[in-house]
XYZ file of C-alpha atoms in Angstrom:
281
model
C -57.759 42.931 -47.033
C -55.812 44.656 -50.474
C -53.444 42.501 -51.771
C -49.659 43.895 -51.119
C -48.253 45.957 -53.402
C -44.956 43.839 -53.504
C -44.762 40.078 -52.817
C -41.642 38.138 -51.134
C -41.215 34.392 -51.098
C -38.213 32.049 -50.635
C -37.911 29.404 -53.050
C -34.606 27.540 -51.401
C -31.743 29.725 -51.691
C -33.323 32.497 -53.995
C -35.570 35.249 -52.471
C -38.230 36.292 -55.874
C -39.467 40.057 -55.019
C -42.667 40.543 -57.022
C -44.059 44.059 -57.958
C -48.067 43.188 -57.732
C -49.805 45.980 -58.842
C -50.519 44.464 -62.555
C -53.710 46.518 -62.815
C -51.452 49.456 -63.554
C -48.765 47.578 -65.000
C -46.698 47.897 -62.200
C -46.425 51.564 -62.014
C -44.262 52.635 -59.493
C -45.853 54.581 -56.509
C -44.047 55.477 -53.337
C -45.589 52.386 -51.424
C -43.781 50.240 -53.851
C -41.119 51.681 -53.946
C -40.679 51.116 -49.801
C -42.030 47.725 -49.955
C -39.332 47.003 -52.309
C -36.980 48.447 -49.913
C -38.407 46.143 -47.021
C -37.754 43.023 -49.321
C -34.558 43.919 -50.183
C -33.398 44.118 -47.017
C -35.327 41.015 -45.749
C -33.390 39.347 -48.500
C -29.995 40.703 -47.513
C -30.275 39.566 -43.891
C -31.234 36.382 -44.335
C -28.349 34.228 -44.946
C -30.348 31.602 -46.356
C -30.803 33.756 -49.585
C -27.995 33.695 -51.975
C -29.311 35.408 -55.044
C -32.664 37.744 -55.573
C -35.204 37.798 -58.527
C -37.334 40.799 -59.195
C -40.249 39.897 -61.206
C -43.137 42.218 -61.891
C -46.956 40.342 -61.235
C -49.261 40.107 -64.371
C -48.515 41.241 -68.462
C -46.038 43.759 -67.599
C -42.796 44.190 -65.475
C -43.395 47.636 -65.024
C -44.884 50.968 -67.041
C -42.468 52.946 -64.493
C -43.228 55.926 -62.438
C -46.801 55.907 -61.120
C -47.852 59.638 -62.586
C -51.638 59.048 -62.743
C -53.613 55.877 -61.115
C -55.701 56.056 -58.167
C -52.733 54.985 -55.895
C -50.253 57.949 -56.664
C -49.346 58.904 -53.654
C -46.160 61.696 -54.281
C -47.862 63.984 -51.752
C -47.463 61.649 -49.083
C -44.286 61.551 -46.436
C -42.812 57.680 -45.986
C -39.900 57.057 -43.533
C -36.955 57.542 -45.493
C -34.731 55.611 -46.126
C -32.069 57.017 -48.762
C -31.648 59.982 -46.575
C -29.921 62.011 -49.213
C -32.018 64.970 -48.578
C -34.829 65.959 -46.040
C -38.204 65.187 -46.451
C -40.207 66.493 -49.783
C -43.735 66.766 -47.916
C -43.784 70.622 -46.468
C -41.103 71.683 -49.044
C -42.727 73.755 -52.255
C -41.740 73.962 -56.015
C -38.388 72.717 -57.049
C -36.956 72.069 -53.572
C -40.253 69.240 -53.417
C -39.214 67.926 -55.993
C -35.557 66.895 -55.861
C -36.295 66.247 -52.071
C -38.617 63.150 -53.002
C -36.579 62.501 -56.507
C -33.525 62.289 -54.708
C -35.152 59.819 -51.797
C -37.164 57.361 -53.840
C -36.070 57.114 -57.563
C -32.381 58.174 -57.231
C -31.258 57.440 -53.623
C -33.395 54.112 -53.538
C -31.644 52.756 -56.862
C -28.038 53.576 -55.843
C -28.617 51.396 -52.802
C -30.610 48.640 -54.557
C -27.261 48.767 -57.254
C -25.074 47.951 -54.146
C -26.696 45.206 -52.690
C -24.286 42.344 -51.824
C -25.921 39.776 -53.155
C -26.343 39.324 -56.998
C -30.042 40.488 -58.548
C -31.478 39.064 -61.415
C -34.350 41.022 -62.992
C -36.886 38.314 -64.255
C -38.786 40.972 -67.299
C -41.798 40.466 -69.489
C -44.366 42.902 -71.298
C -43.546 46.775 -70.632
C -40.550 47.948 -69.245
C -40.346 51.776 -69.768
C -39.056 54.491 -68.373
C -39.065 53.886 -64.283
C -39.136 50.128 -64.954
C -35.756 50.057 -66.801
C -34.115 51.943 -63.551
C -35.641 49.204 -61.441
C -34.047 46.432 -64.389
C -30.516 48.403 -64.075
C -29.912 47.994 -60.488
C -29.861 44.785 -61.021
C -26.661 42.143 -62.581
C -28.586 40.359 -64.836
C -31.612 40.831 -66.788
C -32.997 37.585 -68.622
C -36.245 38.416 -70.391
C -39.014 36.974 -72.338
C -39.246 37.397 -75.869
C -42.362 39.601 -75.592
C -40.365 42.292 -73.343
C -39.961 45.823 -74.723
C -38.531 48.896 -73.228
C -38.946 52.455 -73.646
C -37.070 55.591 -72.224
C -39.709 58.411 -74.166
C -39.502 61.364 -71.120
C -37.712 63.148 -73.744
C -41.671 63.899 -74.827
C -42.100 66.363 -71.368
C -38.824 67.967 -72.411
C -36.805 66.018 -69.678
C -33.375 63.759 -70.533
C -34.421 60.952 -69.509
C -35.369 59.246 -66.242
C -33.827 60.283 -62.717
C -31.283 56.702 -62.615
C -29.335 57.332 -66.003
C -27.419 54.417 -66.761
C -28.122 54.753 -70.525
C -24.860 55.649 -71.799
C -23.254 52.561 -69.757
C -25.825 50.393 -70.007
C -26.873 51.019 -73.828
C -23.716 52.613 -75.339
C -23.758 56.177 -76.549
C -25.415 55.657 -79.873
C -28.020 53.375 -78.939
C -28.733 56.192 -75.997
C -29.057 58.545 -77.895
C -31.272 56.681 -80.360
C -33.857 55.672 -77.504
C -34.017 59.074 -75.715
C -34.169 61.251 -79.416
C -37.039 58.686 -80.837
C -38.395 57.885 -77.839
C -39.509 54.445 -79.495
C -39.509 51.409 -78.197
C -36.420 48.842 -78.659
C -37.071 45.655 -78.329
C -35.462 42.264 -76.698
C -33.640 41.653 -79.895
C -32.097 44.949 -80.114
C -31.607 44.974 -75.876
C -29.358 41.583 -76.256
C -27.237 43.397 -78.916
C -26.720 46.173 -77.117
C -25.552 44.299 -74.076
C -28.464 45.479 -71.671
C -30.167 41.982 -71.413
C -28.150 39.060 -70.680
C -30.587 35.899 -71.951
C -33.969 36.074 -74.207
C -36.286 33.274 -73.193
C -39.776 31.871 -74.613
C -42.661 33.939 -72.280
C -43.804 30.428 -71.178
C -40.422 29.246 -69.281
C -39.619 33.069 -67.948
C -39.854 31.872 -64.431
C -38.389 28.878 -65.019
C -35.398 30.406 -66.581
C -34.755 32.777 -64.377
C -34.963 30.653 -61.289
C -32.547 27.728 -62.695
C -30.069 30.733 -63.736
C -30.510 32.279 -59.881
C -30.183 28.486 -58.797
C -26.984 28.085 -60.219
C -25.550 30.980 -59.383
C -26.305 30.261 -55.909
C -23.962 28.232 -55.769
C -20.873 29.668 -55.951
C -19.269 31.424 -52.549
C -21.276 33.888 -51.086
C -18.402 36.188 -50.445
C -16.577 36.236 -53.478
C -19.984 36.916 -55.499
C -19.925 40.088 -53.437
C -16.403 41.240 -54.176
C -16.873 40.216 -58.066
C -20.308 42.336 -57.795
C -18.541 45.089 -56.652
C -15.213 45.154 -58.421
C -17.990 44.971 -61.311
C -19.700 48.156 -60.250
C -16.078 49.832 -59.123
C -15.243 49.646 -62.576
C -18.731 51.345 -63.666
C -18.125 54.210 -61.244
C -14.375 54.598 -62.577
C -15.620 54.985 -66.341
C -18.348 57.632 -64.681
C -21.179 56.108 -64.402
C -21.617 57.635 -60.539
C -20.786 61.094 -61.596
C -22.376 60.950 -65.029
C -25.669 60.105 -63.158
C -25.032 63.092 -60.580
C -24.561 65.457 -63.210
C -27.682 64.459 -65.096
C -29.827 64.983 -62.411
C -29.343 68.251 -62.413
C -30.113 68.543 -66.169
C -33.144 66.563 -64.994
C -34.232 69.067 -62.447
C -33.514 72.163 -64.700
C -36.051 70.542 -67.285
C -38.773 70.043 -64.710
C -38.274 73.671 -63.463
C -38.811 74.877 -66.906
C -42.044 73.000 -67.924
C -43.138 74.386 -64.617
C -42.632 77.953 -65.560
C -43.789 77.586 -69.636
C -46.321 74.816 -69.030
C -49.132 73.951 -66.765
C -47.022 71.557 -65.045
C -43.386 70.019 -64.226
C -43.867 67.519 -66.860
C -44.577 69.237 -69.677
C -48.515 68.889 -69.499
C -47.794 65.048 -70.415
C -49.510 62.203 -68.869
C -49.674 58.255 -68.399
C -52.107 58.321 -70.841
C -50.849 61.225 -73.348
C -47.598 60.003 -73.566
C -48.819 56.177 -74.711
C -51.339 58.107 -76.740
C -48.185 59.721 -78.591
C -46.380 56.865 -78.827
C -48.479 53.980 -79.441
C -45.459 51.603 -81.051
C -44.199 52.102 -77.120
């Protein structure tokens, strides 16, 4: 039997969601992405759980989007679950496209954003491109001090990934920095920037993480709801809801151009050209 693509254990009152695909860094294939939607909402219903930790199985959290390992699987239909458009799998060119986009990388973070109960993204290795939408949905981010993170999809000609939080969650400057270089930043630069909360030795990750999700657990279920969501209220207000919308259109128009002055939607780029062309990353 294969090992699941996403692990989900209880550990008292704090559900820790695993990505478990380290072979390929975490890269984020449709299955994942489902499987993360199952534990999610295992975690949500069960009243026992008070806070959740997503943690990523191996050296890296996550390399992002799975664009190239044996388990891509974008040409396969899931049951959806975002249901902000129909189904991608009988649909052609750019209508495919921002069918499944709008399902599994934007739909799927909105909701995982508005989960009720706080999220604590637990972050070591790689986190680029896909992997820092799956570290934005969540409150808190405490990472090791061997994380680094990379937005470089500026490389196929596209600005940036589909969840773009970078203005809010970097600041304009340091946006604009990471999608023009492309470069890595690392956890030093992240913390000063106000993306990741705490910067722990790789050793204690887990145990860092858990005694922060611990404590937090211990505070009224109901009022860390309302504080999570006056929190994200006040996101939405300076436009981080509409800013996003609007991007993703941007987003689509670049993947409609490499598709008519390239041999493909991203720019002729791959898992393993873009690290090729970016080897600080």
């Amino acid at each position: 039997m294969s090992e699941p693509v996403v692990r989900s254990e209880r550990r008292g009152p704090v559900a820790v969601v695993t990505m478990n695909r380290p072979d390929y860094r975490n890269a984020q294939n449709s299955a994942m992405t489902y499987a993360l939607d199952d534990a999610f909402t295992d975690a949500v219903n069960d009243t026992e759980v008070k806070v959740i930790v997503l943690a990523g199985e191996g050296k890296h959290f996550s390399a992002g989007h799975d664009i190239g390992s044996p388990g891509r699987d974008a040409d396969q239909s899931f049951d959806r679950r975002a249901v902000m458009w129909w189904d991608h799998i009988d649909r052609a060119g750019g209508d495919q496209r921002f069918a499944r986009e709008s399902e599994v990388y934007l739909g799927m973070c909105r909701r995982w954003r508005e989960i009720p109960k706080p999220m604590i993204a637990s972050v070591q290795g790689a986190c680029i491109a896909g992997g820092l939408m799956l570290a934005w949905v969540c409150d808190l981010i405490v990472a090791a001090d061997d994380a680094f993170f990379a937005d470089p999809v500026v490389r196929m000609g596209i600005p940036g990934v589909e969840y773009f939080a970078h203005p809010w969650v970097l600041g304009p400057r340091a946006a604009k920095e990471v999608l023009f270089t492309g470069e890595r930043f690392t956890v030093q630069q992240a913390k000063e920037w106000g993306m990741v909360t705490r910067i722990v030795p790789r050793a204690s990750l887990e145990q860092e993480t858990l005694a922060l999700a611990e404590k937090i657990s211990g505070m009224p279920p109901f009022g860390l709801a309302l504080a999570k969501k006056a929190v994200n209220q006040a996101e939405d207000l300076m436009g981080l809801r509409s800013g996003m919308d609007s991007v993703f259109g941007l987003h689509h128009l670049a993947h409609a151009h490499n598709a008519e002055t390239s041999e493909d939607s991203l720019g002729g780029q791959s898992a393993r050209s873009m690290r090729d062309a970016n080897k600080g990353a």
